[in-house]
CSV table of C-alpha atoms in Angstrom, one decimal:
chain,number,residue,atom,x,y,z
U,1,MET,CA,0.0,0.0,0.0
U,2,THR,CA,1.4,3.4,-0.9
U,3,ARG,CA,0.7,6.4,1.3
U,4,ARG,CA,1.0,10.1,0.5
U,5,LYS,CA,3.7,11.9,2.4
U,6,GLY,CA,2.4,14.3,5.0
U,7,THR,CA,-1.0,12.7,5.4
U,8,ALA,CA,-1.8,11.4,8.9
U,9,SER,CA,-2.2,7.7,8.5
U,10,PRO,CA,-5.5,6.6,10.0
U,11,GLU,CA,-3.8,3.4,11.3
U,12,ARG,CA,-1.6,5.5,13.5
U,13,LEU,CA,-4.4,7.5,15.1
U,14,THR,CA,-3.9,7.6,18.8
U,15,THR,CA,-7.1,9.3,19.7
U,16,VAL,CA,-10.1,7.2,20.1
U,17,VAL,CA,-13.0,8.2,17.9
U,18,VAL,CA,-16.3,8.0,19.9
U,19,LEU,CA,-19.4,7.5,17.8
U,20,ARG,CA,-23.0,7.1,18.5
U,21,LEU,CA,-25.5,5.8,16.0
U,22,TYR,CA,-29.2,6.2,16.5
U,23,VAL,CA,-31.4,3.6,14.8
U,24,ALA,CA,-35.0,2.6,14.7
U,25,GLY,CA,-35.0,-1.1,15.7
U,26,GLY,CA,-34.2,-3.4,12.9
U,27,ALA,CA,-35.6,-1.1,10.2
U,28,PRO,CA,-33.8,-1.5,6.8
U,29,ASN,CA,-32.0,1.9,6.7
U,30,SER,CA,-30.9,1.4,10.3
U,31,MET,CA,-29.5,-2.1,9.6
U,32,GLN,CA,-27.8,-0.8,6.5
U,33,ALA,CA,-26.3,2.1,8.5
U,34,ILE,CA,-24.9,-0.3,11.1
U,35,ALA,CA,-23.4,-2.5,8.4
U,36,ASN,CA,-21.9,0.5,6.5
U,37,LEU,CA,-20.5,2.0,9.6
U,38,GLU,CA,-19.0,-1.2,10.9
U,39,ALA,CA,-17.3,-1.7,7.5
U,40,ILE,CA,-15.8,1.8,7.6
U,41,CYS,CA,-14.7,1.4,11.2
U,42,ALA,CA,-13.1,-1.9,10.4
U,43,GLU,CA,-11.2,-0.4,7.5
U,44,TYR,CA,-10.2,3.0,8.9
U,45,LEU,CA,-10.3,3.0,12.7
U,46,LYS,CA,-9.6,-0.6,13.7
U,47,ASP,CA,-9.6,-0.6,17.5
U,48,GLY,CA,-9.3,3.1,17.7
U,49,HIS,CA,-13.0,3.7,18.1
U,50,ARG,CA,-16.0,3.3,20.4
U,51,LEU,CA,-19.4,2.8,18.9
U,52,GLU,CA,-22.6,2.9,20.7
U,53,VAL,CA,-25.8,2.0,18.9
U,54,VAL,CA,-29.0,3.6,20.5
U,55,ASP,CA,-32.4,2.3,19.5
U,56,ILE,CA,-34.8,5.3,19.5
U,57,LEU,CA,-37.8,3.0,19.7
U,58,ASP,CA,-36.6,2.0,23.1
U,59,ASN,CA,-35.3,5.3,24.1
U,60,PRO,CA,-36.7,8.3,22.3
U,61,ARG,CA,-36.0,10.8,25.1
U,62,ARG,CA,-32.3,10.1,25.0
U,63,ALA,CA,-32.3,10.9,21.3
U,64,MET,CA,-34.2,14.1,21.9
U,65,ALA,CA,-31.8,15.1,24.6
U,66,GLU,CA,-29.1,15.0,22.0
U,67,GLY,CA,-31.1,16.9,19.4
U,68,VAL,CA,-31.5,13.9,17.0
U,69,LEU,CA,-34.4,14.4,14.6
U,70,VAL,CA,-34.3,11.4,12.3
U,71,THR,CA,-32.8,7.9,12.2
U,72,PRO,CA,-30.5,6.5,11.2
U,73,SER,CA,-28.3,9.3,12.5
U,74,LEU,CA,-24.6,9.1,13.3
U,75,THR,CA,-22.9,11.5,15.7
U,76,LYS,CA,-19.2,11.9,16.2
U,77,LEU,CA,-18.8,12.9,19.8
U,78,SER,CA,-15.0,12.9,20.1
U,79,PRO,CA,-12.5,14.2,19.0
U,80,LEU,CA,-14.0,17.6,18.6
U,81,PRO,CA,-15.4,19.2,16.5
U,82,ALA,CA,-18.6,17.1,16.8
U,83,ALA,CA,-20.2,16.1,13.5
U,84,GLN,CA,-23.3,14.4,12.3
U,85,VAL,CA,-24.3,12.4,9.3
U,86,VAL,CA,-27.9,11.3,8.6
U,87,GLY,CA,-29.1,8.5,6.4
U,88,ASN,CA,-28.0,4.9,5.8
U,89,LEU,CA,-24.3,5.9,5.6
U,90,SER,CA,-23.9,4.5,2.1
U,91,ASP,CA,-22.1,7.7,1.1
U,92,LYS,CA,-18.7,6.6,2.4
U,93,LYS,CA,-17.0,9.9,1.4
U,94,ARG,CA,-19.5,11.9,3.5
U,95,VAL,CA,-19.0,9.6,6.5
U,96,LEU,CA,-15.3,9.8,6.3
U,97,GLN,CA,-15.4,13.6,6.1
U,98,ALA,CA,-17.6,13.8,9.1
U,99,LEU,CA,-15.2,11.5,11.0
U,100,GLY,CA,-12.3,13.6,10.0
U,101,LEU,CA,-10.7,10.8,7.9
U,102,LYS,CA,-9.3,10.8,4.4
U,103,PRO,CA,-10.3,8.1,2.0
U,104,HIS,CA,-7.6,5.5,1.3
U,105,GLY,CA,-5.6,5.9,-1.9
U,106,LYS,CA,-6.4,9.6,-2.5
J,1,MET,CA,-35.5,20.1,10.3
J,2,GLY,CA,-32.4,21.0,8.4
J,3,ALA,CA,-31.4,20.5,4.7
J,4,LEU,CA,-29.4,17.4,5.6
J,5,GLU,CA,-32.4,15.6,7.1
J,6,ARG,CA,-34.7,16.7,4.3
J,7,ARG,CA,-32.3,15.4,1.7
J,8,ALA,CA,-31.9,12.1,3.4
J,9,ILE,CA,-35.7,11.7,3.7
J,10,ALA,CA,-36.0,12.5,0.0
J,11,ALA,CA,-33.4,9.9,-0.8
J,12,GLY,CA,-35.4,7.3,1.2
J,13,GLU,CA,-32.6,6.8,3.7
J,14,ILE,CA,-34.6,7.6,6.8
J,15,ASP,CA,-36.6,5.1,8.9
J,16,ALA,CA,-38.1,7.3,11.5
J,17,VAL,CA,-38.4,10.9,12.7
J,18,ILE,CA,-38.9,12.0,16.3
J,19,ASP,CA,-41.8,14.3,17.0
J,20,TYR,CA,-40.5,16.6,19.7
J,21,GLY,CA,-44.0,17.9,20.5
J,22,SER,CA,-45.3,14.5,21.6
J,23,ALA,CA,-41.9,12.7,22.2
J,24,ASN,CA,-43.1,10.0,19.9
J,25,VAL,CA,-41.2,8.2,17.2
J,26,ILE,CA,-42.9,8.3,13.8
J,27,VAL,CA,-41.8,5.2,11.9
J,28,PHE,CA,-42.1,5.5,8.1
J,29,PRO,CA,-44.4,3.0,6.4
J,30,ALA,CA,-41.6,1.0,4.6
J,31,ALA,CA,-39.7,0.7,7.9
J,32,ARG,CA,-42.8,-0.2,9.8
J,33,ARG,CA,-43.5,-3.0,7.3
J,34,ALA,CA,-40.0,-4.3,7.6
J,35,LEU,CA,-40.2,-4.2,11.4
J,36,ARG,CA,-43.5,-6.1,11.3
J,37,ASP,CA,-41.9,-8.8,9.1
J,38,THR,CA,-38.9,-9.0,11.4
J,39,ALA,CA,-41.3,-9.6,14.3
J,40,LYS,CA,-43.1,-12.3,12.3
J,41,ARG,CA,-39.8,-14.0,11.5
J,42,ALA,CA,-38.8,-13.8,15.2
J,43,SER,CA,-42.1,-15.5,16.2
J,44,ALA,CA,-41.4,-18.1,13.5
J,45,ALA,CA,-37.9,-18.6,15.0
J,46,GLU,CA,-39.6,-19.0,18.4
J,47,ARG,CA,-41.9,-21.6,17.0
J,48,LYS,CA,-38.8,-23.4,15.6
J,49,ALA,CA,-37.3,-23.2,19.0
J,50,THR,CA,-40.2,-25.1,20.5
J,51,LEU,CA,-39.6,-27.7,17.8
J,52,GLU,CA,-36.0,-27.8,19.0
J,53,THR,CA,-37.2,-29.1,22.4
J,54,PRO,CA,-39.2,-32.2,21.5
J,55,GLU,CA,-39.6,-33.4,25.1
J,56,ARG,CA,-43.4,-32.9,24.8
J,57,ASN,CA,-43.8,-36.0,22.7
J,58,ALA,CA,-42.3,-39.1,24.3
J,59,ILE,CA,-41.3,-40.8,21.1
J,60,LEU,CA,-39.5,-37.8,19.7
J,61,ALA,CA,-38.0,-37.0,23.1
J,62,ALA,CA,-36.4,-40.5,23.2
J,63,LEU,CA,-34.6,-40.1,19.9
J,64,PRO,CA,-30.9,-39.3,20.0
J,65,ARG,CA,-30.3,-35.6,19.2
J,66,ALA,CA,-28.8,-36.4,15.7
J,67,GLU,CA,-31.8,-38.4,14.7
J,68,TYR,CA,-34.2,-35.8,15.9
J,69,ARG,CA,-32.4,-33.1,14.1
J,70,ARG,CA,-32.7,-35.0,10.9
J,71,LEU,CA,-36.5,-35.1,11.4
J,72,LEU,CA,-36.7,-31.5,12.4
J,73,PRO,CA,-36.8,-29.8,9.0
J,74,ALA,CA,-39.8,-32.0,8.0
J,75,LEU,CA,-41.7,-31.6,11.3
J,76,GLU,CA,-44.6,-29.1,11.2
J,77,GLN,CA,-46.4,-27.9,14.2
J,78,VAL,CA,-50.2,-28.0,13.8
J,79,MET,CA,-53.2,-27.1,15.9
J,80,LEU,CA,-55.8,-29.8,15.9
J,81,GLU,CA,-59.5,-29.2,16.7
J,82,SER,CA,-61.8,-31.7,18.3
J,83,GLY,CA,-63.4,-33.7,15.5
J,84,ASP,CA,-60.5,-33.4,13.0
J,85,VAL,CA,-60.0,-36.6,11.1
J,86,LEU,CA,-56.3,-37.4,10.8
J,87,CYS,CA,-56.8,-40.5,8.7
J,88,GLU,CA,-59.7,-42.6,7.4
J,89,ALA,CA,-59.9,-46.4,7.7
J,90,GLY,CA,-58.6,-48.0,4.5
J,91,ALA,CA,-57.2,-44.7,3.1
J,92,PRO,CA,-53.5,-44.0,2.6
J,93,ILE,CA,-51.8,-42.3,5.5
J,94,ARG,CA,-50.7,-38.9,4.4
J,95,HIS,CA,-49.1,-37.6,7.6
J,96,VAL,CA,-47.7,-39.1,10.7
J,97,TYR,CA,-48.7,-37.2,13.8
J,98,PHE,CA,-46.9,-36.9,17.1
J,99,PRO,CA,-49.4,-35.4,19.6
J,100,VAL,CA,-48.1,-32.9,22.1
J,101,ASP,CA,-51.2,-32.0,24.1
J,102,CYS,CA,-54.0,-33.3,22.0
J,103,VAL,CA,-55.6,-36.7,22.3
J,104,VAL,CA,-56.5,-38.8,19.3
J,105,CYS,CA,-59.0,-41.6,19.3
J,106,LEU,CA,-58.6,-44.6,17.0
J,107,LEU,CA,-61.9,-46.0,15.9
J,108,THR,CA,-62.4,-49.4,14.3
J,109,LYS,CA,-65.3,-49.8,11.9
J,110,ILE,CA,-67.9,-52.4,12.8
J,111,ASP,CA,-70.3,-51.8,9.9
J,112,SER,CA,-71.1,-48.9,7.6
J,113,GLN,CA,-72.7,-47.1,10.6
J,114,GLN,CA,-70.9,-48.0,13.7
J,115,THR,CA,-67.4,-47.8,15.1
J,116,VAL,CA,-65.8,-48.6,18.4
J,117,ALA,CA,-62.7,-47.0,19.9
J,118,THR,CA,-59.8,-49.4,20.0
J,119,GLY,CA,-57.0,-47.1,20.9
J,120,LEU,CA,-56.1,-43.7,22.3
J,121,VAL,CA,-53.0,-41.7,21.4
J,122,GLY,CA,-51.6,-38.8,23.3
J,123,TYR,CA,-48.2,-37.3,24.0
J,124,GLU,CA,-46.8,-40.8,24.6
J,125,GLY,CA,-47.4,-42.0,21.1
J,126,MET,CA,-47.9,-41.5,17.4
J,127,VAL,CA,-50.7,-41.6,14.8
J,128,GLY,CA,-49.7,-43.4,11.6
J,129,LEU,CA,-48.0,-46.5,13.1
J,130,PRO,CA,-48.9,-48.8,10.2
J,131,LEU,CA,-46.2,-46.9,8.1
J,132,ALA,CA,-43.6,-48.1,10.5
J,133,LEU,CA,-44.7,-51.7,9.9
J,134,GLY,CA,-44.6,-51.3,6.1
J,135,VAL,CA,-48.3,-50.7,5.6
J,136,ARG,CA,-49.3,-47.5,3.8
J,137,ALA,CA,-53.1,-47.5,4.6
J,138,SER,CA,-54.6,-47.0,8.0
J,139,SER,CA,-56.8,-49.7,9.5
J,140,VAL,CA,-58.5,-47.3,11.8
J,141,ARG,CA,-60.2,-43.9,11.7
J,142,ALA,CA,-58.1,-41.4,13.8
J,143,VAL,CA,-60.2,-38.6,15.2
J,144,VAL,CA,-59.0,-35.8,17.4
J,145,GLN,CA,-61.0,-35.8,20.7
J,146,VAL,CA,-59.1,-33.3,22.7
J,147,ALA,CA,-58.0,-30.3,20.8
J,148,GLY,CA,-54.3,-29.3,21.0
J,149,THR,CA,-51.0,-29.3,19.3
J,150,ALA,CA,-49.2,-32.0,17.4
J,151,LEU,CA,-46.1,-32.2,15.3
J,152,ARG,CA,-46.6,-33.9,11.9
J,153,ILE,CA,-44.4,-35.1,9.1
J,154,PRO,CA,-45.4,-36.2,5.6
J,155,ALA,CA,-45.7,-40.0,5.2
J,156,THR,CA,-43.0,-40.4,2.5
J,157,ARG,CA,-40.5,-38.4,4.5
J,158,PHE,CA,-41.3,-40.4,7.6
J,159,SER,CA,-40.8,-43.7,5.8
J,160,ASN,CA,-37.4,-42.5,4.6
J,161,GLU,CA,-36.3,-41.4,8.0
J,162,PHE,CA,-37.7,-44.5,9.5
J,163,GLN,CA,-35.4,-46.6,7.3
J,164,ARG,CA,-32.4,-44.6,8.4
J,165,GLY,CA,-33.1,-44.1,12.1
J,166,LEU,CA,-32.3,-47.2,14.2
J,167,GLN,CA,-33.4,-45.6,17.4
J,168,LEU,CA,-36.7,-44.5,15.8
J,169,GLN,CA,-37.2,-48.1,14.7
J,170,ASN,CA,-36.6,-49.4,18.2
J,171,GLN,CA,-39.0,-46.9,19.7
J,172,LEU,CA,-41.8,-47.6,17.2
J,173,TYR,CA,-41.5,-51.4,17.3
J,174,ARG,CA,-41.8,-51.2,21.1
J,175,TYR,CA,-44.7,-48.7,20.8
J,176,ALA,CA,-46.4,-51.0,18.2
J,177,GLN,CA,-46.3,-53.9,20.7
J,178,VAL,CA,-47.8,-51.7,23.4
J,179,LYS,CA,-50.6,-50.7,21.0
J,180,LEU,CA,-51.2,-54.2,19.9
J,181,ASP,CA,-51.5,-55.4,23.5
J,182,LEU,CA,-53.9,-52.5,24.3
J,183,ALA,CA,-56.0,-53.3,21.2
J,184,ARG,CA,-56.2,-57.0,22.3
J,185,GLN,CA,-57.1,-56.0,25.8
J,186,THR,CA,-59.8,-53.6,24.5
J,187,ALA,CA,-61.3,-56.3,22.4
J,188,ALA,CA,-61.5,-58.5,25.4
J,189,CYS,CA,-62.9,-55.7,27.5
J,190,ILE,CA,-65.6,-54.9,25.0
J,191,ALA,CA,-66.7,-58.5,24.9
J,192,SER,CA,-66.6,-59.0,28.7
J,193,HIS,CA,-67.1,-56.0,30.8
J,194,ARG,CA,-70.0,-53.8,31.9
J,195,ILE,CA,-70.4,-50.3,30.6
J,196,GLU,CA,-69.6,-48.8,34.0
J,197,GLN,CA,-66.2,-50.6,34.1
J,198,ARG,CA,-65.5,-49.7,30.5
J,199,LEU,CA,-66.4,-46.0,30.9
J,200,ALA,CA,-64.2,-45.7,34.0
J,201,CYS,CA,-61.3,-47.4,32.2
J,202,TRP,CA,-61.8,-45.1,29.2
J,203,LEU,CA,-61.9,-42.0,31.3
J,204,LEU,CA,-58.7,-43.0,33.1
J,205,MET,CA,-56.9,-43.6,29.8
J,206,PHE,CA,-58.1,-40.2,28.6
J,207,ASP,CA,-57.0,-38.5,31.8
J,208,ASP,CA,-53.5,-40.0,31.4
J,209,ARG,CA,-53.2,-38.4,28.0
J,210,ALA,CA,-55.0,-35.1,28.3
J,211,MET,CA,-52.9,-32.4,29.7
J,212,SER,CA,-55.7,-30.4,31.4
J,213,GLN,CA,-57.6,-31.2,34.6
J,214,GLU,CA,-60.8,-31.3,32.7
J,215,ILE,CA,-61.6,-33.4,29.7
J,216,LEU,CA,-63.8,-31.9,27.0
J,217,LEU,CA,-65.9,-34.8,26.0
J,218,THR,CA,-69.6,-34.9,25.3
J,219,GLN,CA,-71.7,-37.9,26.2
J,220,GLU,CA,-72.3,-38.4,22.5
J,221,GLN,CA,-68.6,-38.8,21.9
J,222,LEU,CA,-68.3,-41.2,24.8
J,223,ALA,CA,-71.2,-43.2,23.5
J,224,ASN,CA,-69.5,-43.4,20.0
J,225,ASP,CA,-66.2,-44.3,21.5
J,226,LEU,CA,-67.6,-47.2,23.5
J,227,ASN,CA,-70.3,-48.0,20.9
J,228,VAL,CA,-73.1,-47.9,23.4
J,229,ARG,CA,-76.3,-46.0,23.5
J,230,ARG,CA,-76.0,-42.4,24.7
J,231,GLU,CA,-78.6,-43.0,27.4
J,232,SER,CA,-76.4,-45.7,28.9
J,233,VAL,CA,-73.5,-43.2,29.1
J,234,THR,CA,-75.8,-40.6,30.7
J,235,ALA,CA,-77.0,-43.1,33.2
J,236,THR,CA,-73.5,-44.4,34.0
J,237,SER,CA,-72.1,-40.8,34.3
J,238,VAL,CA,-74.9,-40.0,36.8
J,239,VAL,CA,-73.9,-43.0,38.9
J,240,LEU,CA,-70.2,-42.1,38.8
J,241,CYS,CA,-71.0,-38.4,39.6
J,242,SER,CA,-73.3,-39.4,42.5
J,243,ARG,CA,-70.4,-41.5,44.0
J,244,GLY,CA,-68.2,-38.4,43.7
J,245,LEU,CA,-65.8,-40.0,41.3
J,246,ILE,CA,-66.3,-37.6,38.4
J,247,GLY,CA,-67.7,-34.2,37.8
J,248,HIS,CA,-69.7,-33.5,34.7
J,249,SER,CA,-71.1,-30.3,33.3
J,250,ARG,CA,-71.7,-29.0,29.8
J,251,GLY,CA,-69.5,-31.5,28.0
J,252,ARG,CA,-66.7,-31.2,30.4
J,253,ILE,CA,-65.7,-34.2,32.5
J,254,SER,CA,-63.3,-33.8,35.4
J,255,ILE,CA,-62.0,-36.7,37.4
J,256,LEU,CA,-62.5,-36.0,41.1
J,257,ASP,CA,-61.4,-39.3,42.6
J,258,ARG,CA,-58.9,-41.2,40.5
J,259,LYS,CA,-58.3,-44.0,43.0
J,260,GLY,CA,-62.1,-44.5,43.3
J,261,LEU,CA,-62.4,-44.6,39.5
J,262,GLU,CA,-59.6,-47.2,39.3
J,263,THR,CA,-61.6,-49.4,41.7
J,264,VAL,CA,-64.7,-49.1,39.4
J,265,SER,CA,-62.6,-49.7,36.2
J,266,CYS,CA,-62.0,-53.2,35.0
J,267,ASP,CA,-58.4,-54.6,35.0
J,268,CYS,CA,-58.1,-53.6,31.4
J,269,TYR,CA,-57.0,-50.1,32.4
J,270,ARG,CA,-53.3,-49.8,31.5
J,271,PRO,CA,-51.6,-46.7,32.8
J,272,ILE,CA,-48.9,-45.1,30.5
J,273,GLU,CA,-45.9,-46.8,32.1
J,274,ILE,CA,-44.5,-44.0,34.3
J,275,ALA,CA,-41.1,-45.5,34.4
J,276,GLU,CA,-41.2,-46.0,30.7
J,277,ALA,CA,-42.3,-42.4,30.1
J,278,ALA,CA,-39.7,-41.1,32.5
J,279,ARG,CA,-37.0,-43.1,30.7
J,280,ARG,CA,-38.1,-41.7,27.4
J,281,PHE,CA,-38.2,-38.2,28.7
J,282,ARG,CA,-34.8,-38.7,30.3
């Protein structure tokens, strides 16, 4: 694998990325969001992340407390700045951007 | 709602929105359908799980795990109602039934009008035994008398599995012998014993197989089973009731004094061998 000089390699990230994904039970977009996010985490963050999945059908007030309007909805809590992506996370570029990561090979 | 959310909704990527006014989650129709289907699948999985634990039918419970697992994909759980005919005398057997909490009566034809009960099958047994002995047609009419659940398997599939399963063969040969003995005993009983004795014996056998305290049987059914006049059943029931042995109201019979009923019954009464059942249930 070739890496561009001067780009922070995601494999060498020392900070842990803390993520929270809000889903609606086993609804299709929610399931897809979980799968997409897990794939991205496995590829880019390896062990350097913590992911919590919150089901709003069980816990709507918690989502409200954090200003979530729709599901699926992904929030990056740490490192700052916080970021949010809504939808089934099939747009990998947008997810990486929100996570502050650069796509491989670019 | 921001542009981000609106765009995602338009793209069909959203399952639900939160209504902050009522603190309710509004699930979109497509997601709701999918959730409902998932719930259905989960209940199907639950049903499958009940099939995974066969201890509610003694024959299936006695099979080694590997043999049971081989049967499992072909087993179907069915709800049977009182009066359902599982097979007709002389007709090919289409399914083999393993009762769980229903009771099936085996009726032997006497003439075009009359039948008499010559066997009773509950959780301890199986309906469709002739298949295990290489006969494809039933010699009796099998009628459900106490509604409940059973596991069934198509006849051809059963025959195939029977050829392969040594333990299943052992179980069913032993069961066939028990049934044969019981049929012989019943024949002797019908020829020799008074209706009071026969009714007591029949009720005890029912009670052994029915899972509930009360047995749902009309006097009409009892008269058909024993091939006696209905009036005789009524009169006998009244006697047994007056002696405090059974309770009877609106087609429900409850046994109040088992020991007492056993003393009235003829010696033809054969309990389901408790030791045998226990060994089967392991």
